[in-house]
Short mmCIF file of N, CA, C and O in Angstrom, two decimals:
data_model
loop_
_atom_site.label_atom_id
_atom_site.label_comp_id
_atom_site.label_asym_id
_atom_site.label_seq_id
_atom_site.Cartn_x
_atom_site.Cartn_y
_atom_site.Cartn_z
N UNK A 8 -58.25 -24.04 115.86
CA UNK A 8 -58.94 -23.82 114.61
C UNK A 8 -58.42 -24.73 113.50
O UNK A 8 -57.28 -25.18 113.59
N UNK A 9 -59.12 -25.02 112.56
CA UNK A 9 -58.66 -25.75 111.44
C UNK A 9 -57.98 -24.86 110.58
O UNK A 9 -58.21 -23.66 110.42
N UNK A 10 -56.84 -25.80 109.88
CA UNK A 10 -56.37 -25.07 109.07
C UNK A 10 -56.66 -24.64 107.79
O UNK A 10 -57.61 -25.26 107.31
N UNK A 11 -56.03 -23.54 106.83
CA UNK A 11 -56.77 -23.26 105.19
C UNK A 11 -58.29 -22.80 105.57
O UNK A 11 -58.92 -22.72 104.52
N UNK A 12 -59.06 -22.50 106.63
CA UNK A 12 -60.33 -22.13 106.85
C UNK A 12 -60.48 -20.97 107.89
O UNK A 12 -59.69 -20.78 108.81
N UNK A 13 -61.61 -20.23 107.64
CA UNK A 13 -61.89 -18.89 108.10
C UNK A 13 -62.47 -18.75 109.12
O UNK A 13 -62.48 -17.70 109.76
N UNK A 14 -63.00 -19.72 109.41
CA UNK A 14 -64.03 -20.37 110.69
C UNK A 14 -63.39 -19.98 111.93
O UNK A 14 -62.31 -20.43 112.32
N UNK A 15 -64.23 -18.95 112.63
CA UNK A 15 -63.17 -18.39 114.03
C UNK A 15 -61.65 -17.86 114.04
O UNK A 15 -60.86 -17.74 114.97
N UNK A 16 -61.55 -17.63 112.87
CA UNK A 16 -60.02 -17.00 112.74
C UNK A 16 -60.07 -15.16 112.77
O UNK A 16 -60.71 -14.44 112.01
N UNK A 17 -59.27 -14.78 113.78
CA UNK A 17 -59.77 -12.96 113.38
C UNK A 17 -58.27 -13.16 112.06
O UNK A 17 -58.24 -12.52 111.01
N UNK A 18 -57.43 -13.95 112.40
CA UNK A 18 -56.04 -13.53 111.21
C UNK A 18 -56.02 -15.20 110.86
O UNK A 18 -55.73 -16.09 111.67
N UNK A 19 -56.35 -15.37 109.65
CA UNK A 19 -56.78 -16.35 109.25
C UNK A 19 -55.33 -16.43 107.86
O UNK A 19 -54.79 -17.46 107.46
N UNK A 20 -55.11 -15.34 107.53
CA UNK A 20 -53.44 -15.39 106.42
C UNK A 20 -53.18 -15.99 107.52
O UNK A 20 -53.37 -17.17 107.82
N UNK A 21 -52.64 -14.94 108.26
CA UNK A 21 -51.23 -15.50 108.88
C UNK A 21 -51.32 -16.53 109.44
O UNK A 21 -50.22 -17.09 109.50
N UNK A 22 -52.37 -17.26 110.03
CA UNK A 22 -52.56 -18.96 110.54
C UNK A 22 -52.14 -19.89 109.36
O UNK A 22 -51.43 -20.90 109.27
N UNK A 23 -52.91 -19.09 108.44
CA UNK A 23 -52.28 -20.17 106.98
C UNK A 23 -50.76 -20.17 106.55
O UNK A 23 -50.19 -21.20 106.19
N UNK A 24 -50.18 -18.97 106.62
CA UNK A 24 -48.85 -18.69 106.52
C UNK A 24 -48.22 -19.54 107.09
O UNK A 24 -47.46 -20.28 106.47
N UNK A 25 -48.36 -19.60 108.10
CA UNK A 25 -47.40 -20.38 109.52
C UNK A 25 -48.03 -21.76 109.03
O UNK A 25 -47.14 -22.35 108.42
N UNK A 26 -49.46 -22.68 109.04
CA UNK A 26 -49.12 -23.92 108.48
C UNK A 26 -48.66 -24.24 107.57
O UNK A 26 -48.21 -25.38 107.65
N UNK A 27 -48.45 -23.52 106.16
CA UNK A 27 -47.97 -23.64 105.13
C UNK A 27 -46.30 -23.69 105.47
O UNK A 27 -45.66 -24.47 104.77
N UNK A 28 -45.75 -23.14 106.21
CA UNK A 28 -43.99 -23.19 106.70
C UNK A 28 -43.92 -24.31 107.58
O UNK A 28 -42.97 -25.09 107.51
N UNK A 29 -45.03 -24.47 108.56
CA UNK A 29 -45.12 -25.79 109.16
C UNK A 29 -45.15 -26.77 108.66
O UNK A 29 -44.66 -27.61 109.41
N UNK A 30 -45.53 -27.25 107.56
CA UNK A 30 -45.98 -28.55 107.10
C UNK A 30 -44.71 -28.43 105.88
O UNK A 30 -43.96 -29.36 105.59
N UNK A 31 -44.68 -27.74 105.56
CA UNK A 31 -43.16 -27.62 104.28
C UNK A 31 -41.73 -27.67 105.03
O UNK A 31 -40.67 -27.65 104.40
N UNK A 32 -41.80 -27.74 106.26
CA UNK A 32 -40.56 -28.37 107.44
C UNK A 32 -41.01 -29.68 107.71
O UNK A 32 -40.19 -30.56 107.96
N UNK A 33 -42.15 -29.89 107.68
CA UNK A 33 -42.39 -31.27 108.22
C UNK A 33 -42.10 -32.23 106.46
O UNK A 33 -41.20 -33.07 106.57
N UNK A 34 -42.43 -32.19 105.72
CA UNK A 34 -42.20 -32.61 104.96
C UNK A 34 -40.62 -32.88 104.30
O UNK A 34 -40.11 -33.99 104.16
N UNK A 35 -40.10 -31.76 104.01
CA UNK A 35 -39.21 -31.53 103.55
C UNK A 35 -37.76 -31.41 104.66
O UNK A 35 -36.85 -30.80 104.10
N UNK A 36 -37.50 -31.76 105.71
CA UNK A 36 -36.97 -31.72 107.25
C UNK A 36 -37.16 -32.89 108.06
O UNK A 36 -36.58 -33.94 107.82
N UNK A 37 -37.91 -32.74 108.96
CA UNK A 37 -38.12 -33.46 109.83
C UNK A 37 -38.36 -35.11 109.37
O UNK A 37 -37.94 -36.05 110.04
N UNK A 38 -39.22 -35.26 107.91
CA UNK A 38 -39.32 -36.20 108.05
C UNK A 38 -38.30 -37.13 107.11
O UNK A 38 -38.26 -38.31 107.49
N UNK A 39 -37.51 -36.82 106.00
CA UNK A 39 -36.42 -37.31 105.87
C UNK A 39 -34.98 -37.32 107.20
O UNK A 39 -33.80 -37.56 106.94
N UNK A 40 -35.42 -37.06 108.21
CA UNK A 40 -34.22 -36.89 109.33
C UNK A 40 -34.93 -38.31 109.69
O UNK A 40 -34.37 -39.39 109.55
N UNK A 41 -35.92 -38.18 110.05
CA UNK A 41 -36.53 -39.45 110.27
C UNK A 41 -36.35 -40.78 110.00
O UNK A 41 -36.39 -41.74 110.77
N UNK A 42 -36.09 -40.72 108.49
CA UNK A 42 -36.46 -41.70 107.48
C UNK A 42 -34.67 -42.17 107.77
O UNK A 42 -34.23 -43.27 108.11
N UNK A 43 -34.16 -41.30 107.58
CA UNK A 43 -32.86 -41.72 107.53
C UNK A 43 -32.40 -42.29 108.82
O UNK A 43 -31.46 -43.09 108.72
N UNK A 44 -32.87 -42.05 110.03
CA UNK A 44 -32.15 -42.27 111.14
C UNK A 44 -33.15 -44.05 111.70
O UNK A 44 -32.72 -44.74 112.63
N UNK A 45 -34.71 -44.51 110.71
CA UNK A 45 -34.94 -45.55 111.22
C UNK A 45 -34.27 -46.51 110.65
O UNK A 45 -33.71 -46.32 109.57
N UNK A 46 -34.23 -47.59 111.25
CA UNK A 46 -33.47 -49.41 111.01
C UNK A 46 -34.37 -50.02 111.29
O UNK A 46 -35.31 -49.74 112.03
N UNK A 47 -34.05 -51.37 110.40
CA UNK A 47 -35.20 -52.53 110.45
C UNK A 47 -35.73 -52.65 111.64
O UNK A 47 -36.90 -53.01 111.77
N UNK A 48 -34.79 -52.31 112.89
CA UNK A 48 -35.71 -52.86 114.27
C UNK A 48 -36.34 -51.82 114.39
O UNK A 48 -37.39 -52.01 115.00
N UNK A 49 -36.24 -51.13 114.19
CA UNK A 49 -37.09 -49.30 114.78
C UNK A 49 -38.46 -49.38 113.87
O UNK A 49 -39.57 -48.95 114.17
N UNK A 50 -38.04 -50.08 112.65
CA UNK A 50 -39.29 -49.91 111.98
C UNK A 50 -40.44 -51.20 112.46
O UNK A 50 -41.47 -51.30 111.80
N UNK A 51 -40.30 -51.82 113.20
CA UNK A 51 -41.48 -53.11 114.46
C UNK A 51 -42.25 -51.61 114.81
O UNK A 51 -43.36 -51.49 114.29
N UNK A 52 -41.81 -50.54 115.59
CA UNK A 52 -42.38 -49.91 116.32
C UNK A 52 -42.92 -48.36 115.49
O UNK A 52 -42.87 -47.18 115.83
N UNK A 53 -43.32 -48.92 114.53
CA UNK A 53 -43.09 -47.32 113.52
C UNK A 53 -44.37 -46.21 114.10
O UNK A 53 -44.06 -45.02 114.18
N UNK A 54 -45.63 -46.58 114.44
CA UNK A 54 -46.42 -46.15 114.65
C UNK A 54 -45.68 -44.62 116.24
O UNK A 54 -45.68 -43.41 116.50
N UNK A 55 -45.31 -45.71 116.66
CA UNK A 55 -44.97 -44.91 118.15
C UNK A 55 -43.75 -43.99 117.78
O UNK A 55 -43.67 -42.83 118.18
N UNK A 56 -42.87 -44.55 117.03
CA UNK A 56 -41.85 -43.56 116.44
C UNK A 56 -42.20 -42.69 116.15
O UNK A 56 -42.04 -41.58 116.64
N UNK A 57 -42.91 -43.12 115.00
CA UNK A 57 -43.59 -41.81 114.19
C UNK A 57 -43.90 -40.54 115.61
O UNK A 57 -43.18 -39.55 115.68
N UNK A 58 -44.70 -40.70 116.33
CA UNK A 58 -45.77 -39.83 116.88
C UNK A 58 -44.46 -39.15 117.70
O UNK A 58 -44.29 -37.94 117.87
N UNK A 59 -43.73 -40.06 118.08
CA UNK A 59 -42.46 -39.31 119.53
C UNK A 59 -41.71 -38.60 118.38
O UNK A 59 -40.89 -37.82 118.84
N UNK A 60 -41.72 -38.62 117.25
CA UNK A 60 -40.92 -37.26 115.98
C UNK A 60 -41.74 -36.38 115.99
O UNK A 60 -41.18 -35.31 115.74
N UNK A 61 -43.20 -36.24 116.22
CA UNK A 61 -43.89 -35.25 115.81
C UNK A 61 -44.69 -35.51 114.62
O UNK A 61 -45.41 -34.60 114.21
N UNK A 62 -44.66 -36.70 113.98
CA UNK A 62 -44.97 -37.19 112.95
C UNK A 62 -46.10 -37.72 112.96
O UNK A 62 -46.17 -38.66 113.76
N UNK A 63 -47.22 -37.45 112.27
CA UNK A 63 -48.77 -37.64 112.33
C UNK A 63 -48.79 -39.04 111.27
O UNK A 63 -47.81 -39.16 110.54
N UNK A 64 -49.70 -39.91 111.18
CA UNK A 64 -49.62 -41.57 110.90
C UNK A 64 -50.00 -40.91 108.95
O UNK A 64 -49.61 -41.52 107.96
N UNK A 65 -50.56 -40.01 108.92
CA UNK A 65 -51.04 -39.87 107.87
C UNK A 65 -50.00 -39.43 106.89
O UNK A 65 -50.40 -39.35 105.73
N UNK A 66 -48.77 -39.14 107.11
CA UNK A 66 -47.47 -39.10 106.43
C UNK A 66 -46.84 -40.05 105.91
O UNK A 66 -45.95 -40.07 105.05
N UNK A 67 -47.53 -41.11 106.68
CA UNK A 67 -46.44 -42.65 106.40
C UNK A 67 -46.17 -42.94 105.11
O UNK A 67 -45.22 -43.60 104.69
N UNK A 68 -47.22 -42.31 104.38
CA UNK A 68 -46.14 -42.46 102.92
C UNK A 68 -45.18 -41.32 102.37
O UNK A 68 -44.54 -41.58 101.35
N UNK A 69 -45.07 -40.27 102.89
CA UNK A 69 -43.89 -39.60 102.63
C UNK A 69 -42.32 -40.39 103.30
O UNK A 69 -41.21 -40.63 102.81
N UNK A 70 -43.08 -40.65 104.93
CA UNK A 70 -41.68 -41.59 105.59
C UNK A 70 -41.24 -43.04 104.29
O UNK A 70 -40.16 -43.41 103.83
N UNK A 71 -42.60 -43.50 104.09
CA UNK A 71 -42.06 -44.82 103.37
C UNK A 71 -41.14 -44.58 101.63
O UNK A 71 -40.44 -45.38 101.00
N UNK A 72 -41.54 -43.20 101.32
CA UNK A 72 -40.85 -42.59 100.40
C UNK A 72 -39.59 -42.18 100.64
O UNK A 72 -38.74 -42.37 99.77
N UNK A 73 -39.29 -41.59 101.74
CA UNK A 73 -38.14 -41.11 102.03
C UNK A 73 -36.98 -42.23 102.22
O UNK A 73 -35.85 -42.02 101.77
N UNK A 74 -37.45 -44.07 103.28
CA UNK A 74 -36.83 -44.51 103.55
C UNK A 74 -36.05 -45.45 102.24
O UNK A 74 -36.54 -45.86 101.19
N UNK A 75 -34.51 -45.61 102.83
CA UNK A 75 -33.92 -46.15 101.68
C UNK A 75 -33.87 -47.75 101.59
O UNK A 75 -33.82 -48.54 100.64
N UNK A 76 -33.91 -47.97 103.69
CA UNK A 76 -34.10 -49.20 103.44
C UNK A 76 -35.16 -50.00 103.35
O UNK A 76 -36.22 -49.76 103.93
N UNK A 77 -34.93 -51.12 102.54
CA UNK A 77 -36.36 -52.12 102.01
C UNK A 77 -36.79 -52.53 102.81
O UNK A 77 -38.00 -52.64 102.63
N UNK A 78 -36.47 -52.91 103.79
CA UNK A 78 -37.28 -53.58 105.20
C UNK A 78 -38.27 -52.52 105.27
O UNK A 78 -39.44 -52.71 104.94
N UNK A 79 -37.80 -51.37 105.71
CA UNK A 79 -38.44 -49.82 106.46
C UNK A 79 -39.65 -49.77 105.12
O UNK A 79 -40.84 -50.06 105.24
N UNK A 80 -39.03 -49.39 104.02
CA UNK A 80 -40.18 -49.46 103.59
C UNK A 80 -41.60 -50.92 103.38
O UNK A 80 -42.82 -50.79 103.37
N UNK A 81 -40.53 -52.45 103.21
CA UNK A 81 -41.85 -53.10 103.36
C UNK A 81 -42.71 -52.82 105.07
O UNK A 81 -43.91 -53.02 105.23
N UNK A 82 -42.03 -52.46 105.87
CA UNK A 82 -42.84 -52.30 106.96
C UNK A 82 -43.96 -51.61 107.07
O UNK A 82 -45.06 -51.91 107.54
N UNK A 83 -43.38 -50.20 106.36
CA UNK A 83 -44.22 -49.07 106.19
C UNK A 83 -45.01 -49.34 105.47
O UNK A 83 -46.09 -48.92 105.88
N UNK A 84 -45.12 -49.91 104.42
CA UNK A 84 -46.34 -50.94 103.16
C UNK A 84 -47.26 -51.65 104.24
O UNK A 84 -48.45 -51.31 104.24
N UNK A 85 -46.91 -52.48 105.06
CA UNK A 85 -48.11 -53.05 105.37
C UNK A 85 -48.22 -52.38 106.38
O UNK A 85 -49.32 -52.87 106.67
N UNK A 86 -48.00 -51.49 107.38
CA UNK A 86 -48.67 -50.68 108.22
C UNK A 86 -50.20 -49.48 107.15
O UNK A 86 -51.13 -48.75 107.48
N UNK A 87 -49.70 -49.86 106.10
CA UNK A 87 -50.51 -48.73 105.38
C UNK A 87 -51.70 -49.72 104.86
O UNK A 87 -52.90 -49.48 104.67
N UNK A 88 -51.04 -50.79 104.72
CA UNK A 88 -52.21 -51.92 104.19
C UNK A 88 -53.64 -52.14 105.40
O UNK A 88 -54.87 -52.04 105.41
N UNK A 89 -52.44 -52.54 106.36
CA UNK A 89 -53.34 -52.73 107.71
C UNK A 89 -54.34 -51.73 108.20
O UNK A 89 -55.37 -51.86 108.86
N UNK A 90 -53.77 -50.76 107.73
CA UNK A 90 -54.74 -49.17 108.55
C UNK A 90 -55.42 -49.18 107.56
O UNK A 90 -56.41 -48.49 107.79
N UNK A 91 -55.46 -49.62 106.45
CA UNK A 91 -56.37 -49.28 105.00
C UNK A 91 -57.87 -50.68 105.54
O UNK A 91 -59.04 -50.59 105.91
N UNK A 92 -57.19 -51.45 105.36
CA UNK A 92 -58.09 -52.63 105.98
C UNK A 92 -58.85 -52.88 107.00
O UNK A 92 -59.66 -53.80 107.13
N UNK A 93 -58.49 -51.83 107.94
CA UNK A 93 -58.93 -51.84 109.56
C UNK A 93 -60.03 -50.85 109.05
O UNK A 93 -61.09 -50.93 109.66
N UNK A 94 -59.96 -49.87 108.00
CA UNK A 94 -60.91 -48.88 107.99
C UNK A 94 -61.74 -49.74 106.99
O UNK A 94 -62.88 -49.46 107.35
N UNK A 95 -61.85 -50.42 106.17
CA UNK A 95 -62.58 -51.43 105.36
C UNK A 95 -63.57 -52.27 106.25
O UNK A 95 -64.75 -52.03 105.98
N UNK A 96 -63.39 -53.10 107.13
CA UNK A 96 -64.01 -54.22 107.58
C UNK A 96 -64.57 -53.16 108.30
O UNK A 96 -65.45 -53.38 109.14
#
């Protein structure tokens, strides 16, 4: 079921409950563990990283927020450019 929606839910709180704790670990957890543990070489492969953390592509700017180093984040900049552009043309 989708989340925040009523559509086929008989307990539709408590689905929301649980993504709302889900996504406030993913944010606030998982993905600064993340951020901190990539290096310039890890960040070539960020896409696949991302996904083997559990980490959905649509975060990449919380990761590119979180990361301290400038490489990681210019990486993460143009992975966001590129996916922005790929959906353009």
């Amino acid at each position: 079921p989708d989340g925040y929606t009523r559509f086929g839910m008989q307990k539709w709180k408590l689905h929301n409950a649980k993504l709302k704790v889900a996504t406030e670990t993913l944010i606030y957890k998982r993905i600064p563990e993340f951020a901190n543990q990539l290096s310039t070489h890890d960040a070539k492969s960020l896409a696949s990283l991302m996904h083997s953390w559990g980490i959905n592509m649509r975060f990449l700017g919380h990761v590119r927020h979180q990361c301290e180093d400038p490489a990681c984040k210019k990486e993460a900049l143009m992975e966001m450019i590129a996916r922005t552009l790929q959906k353009m043309l």
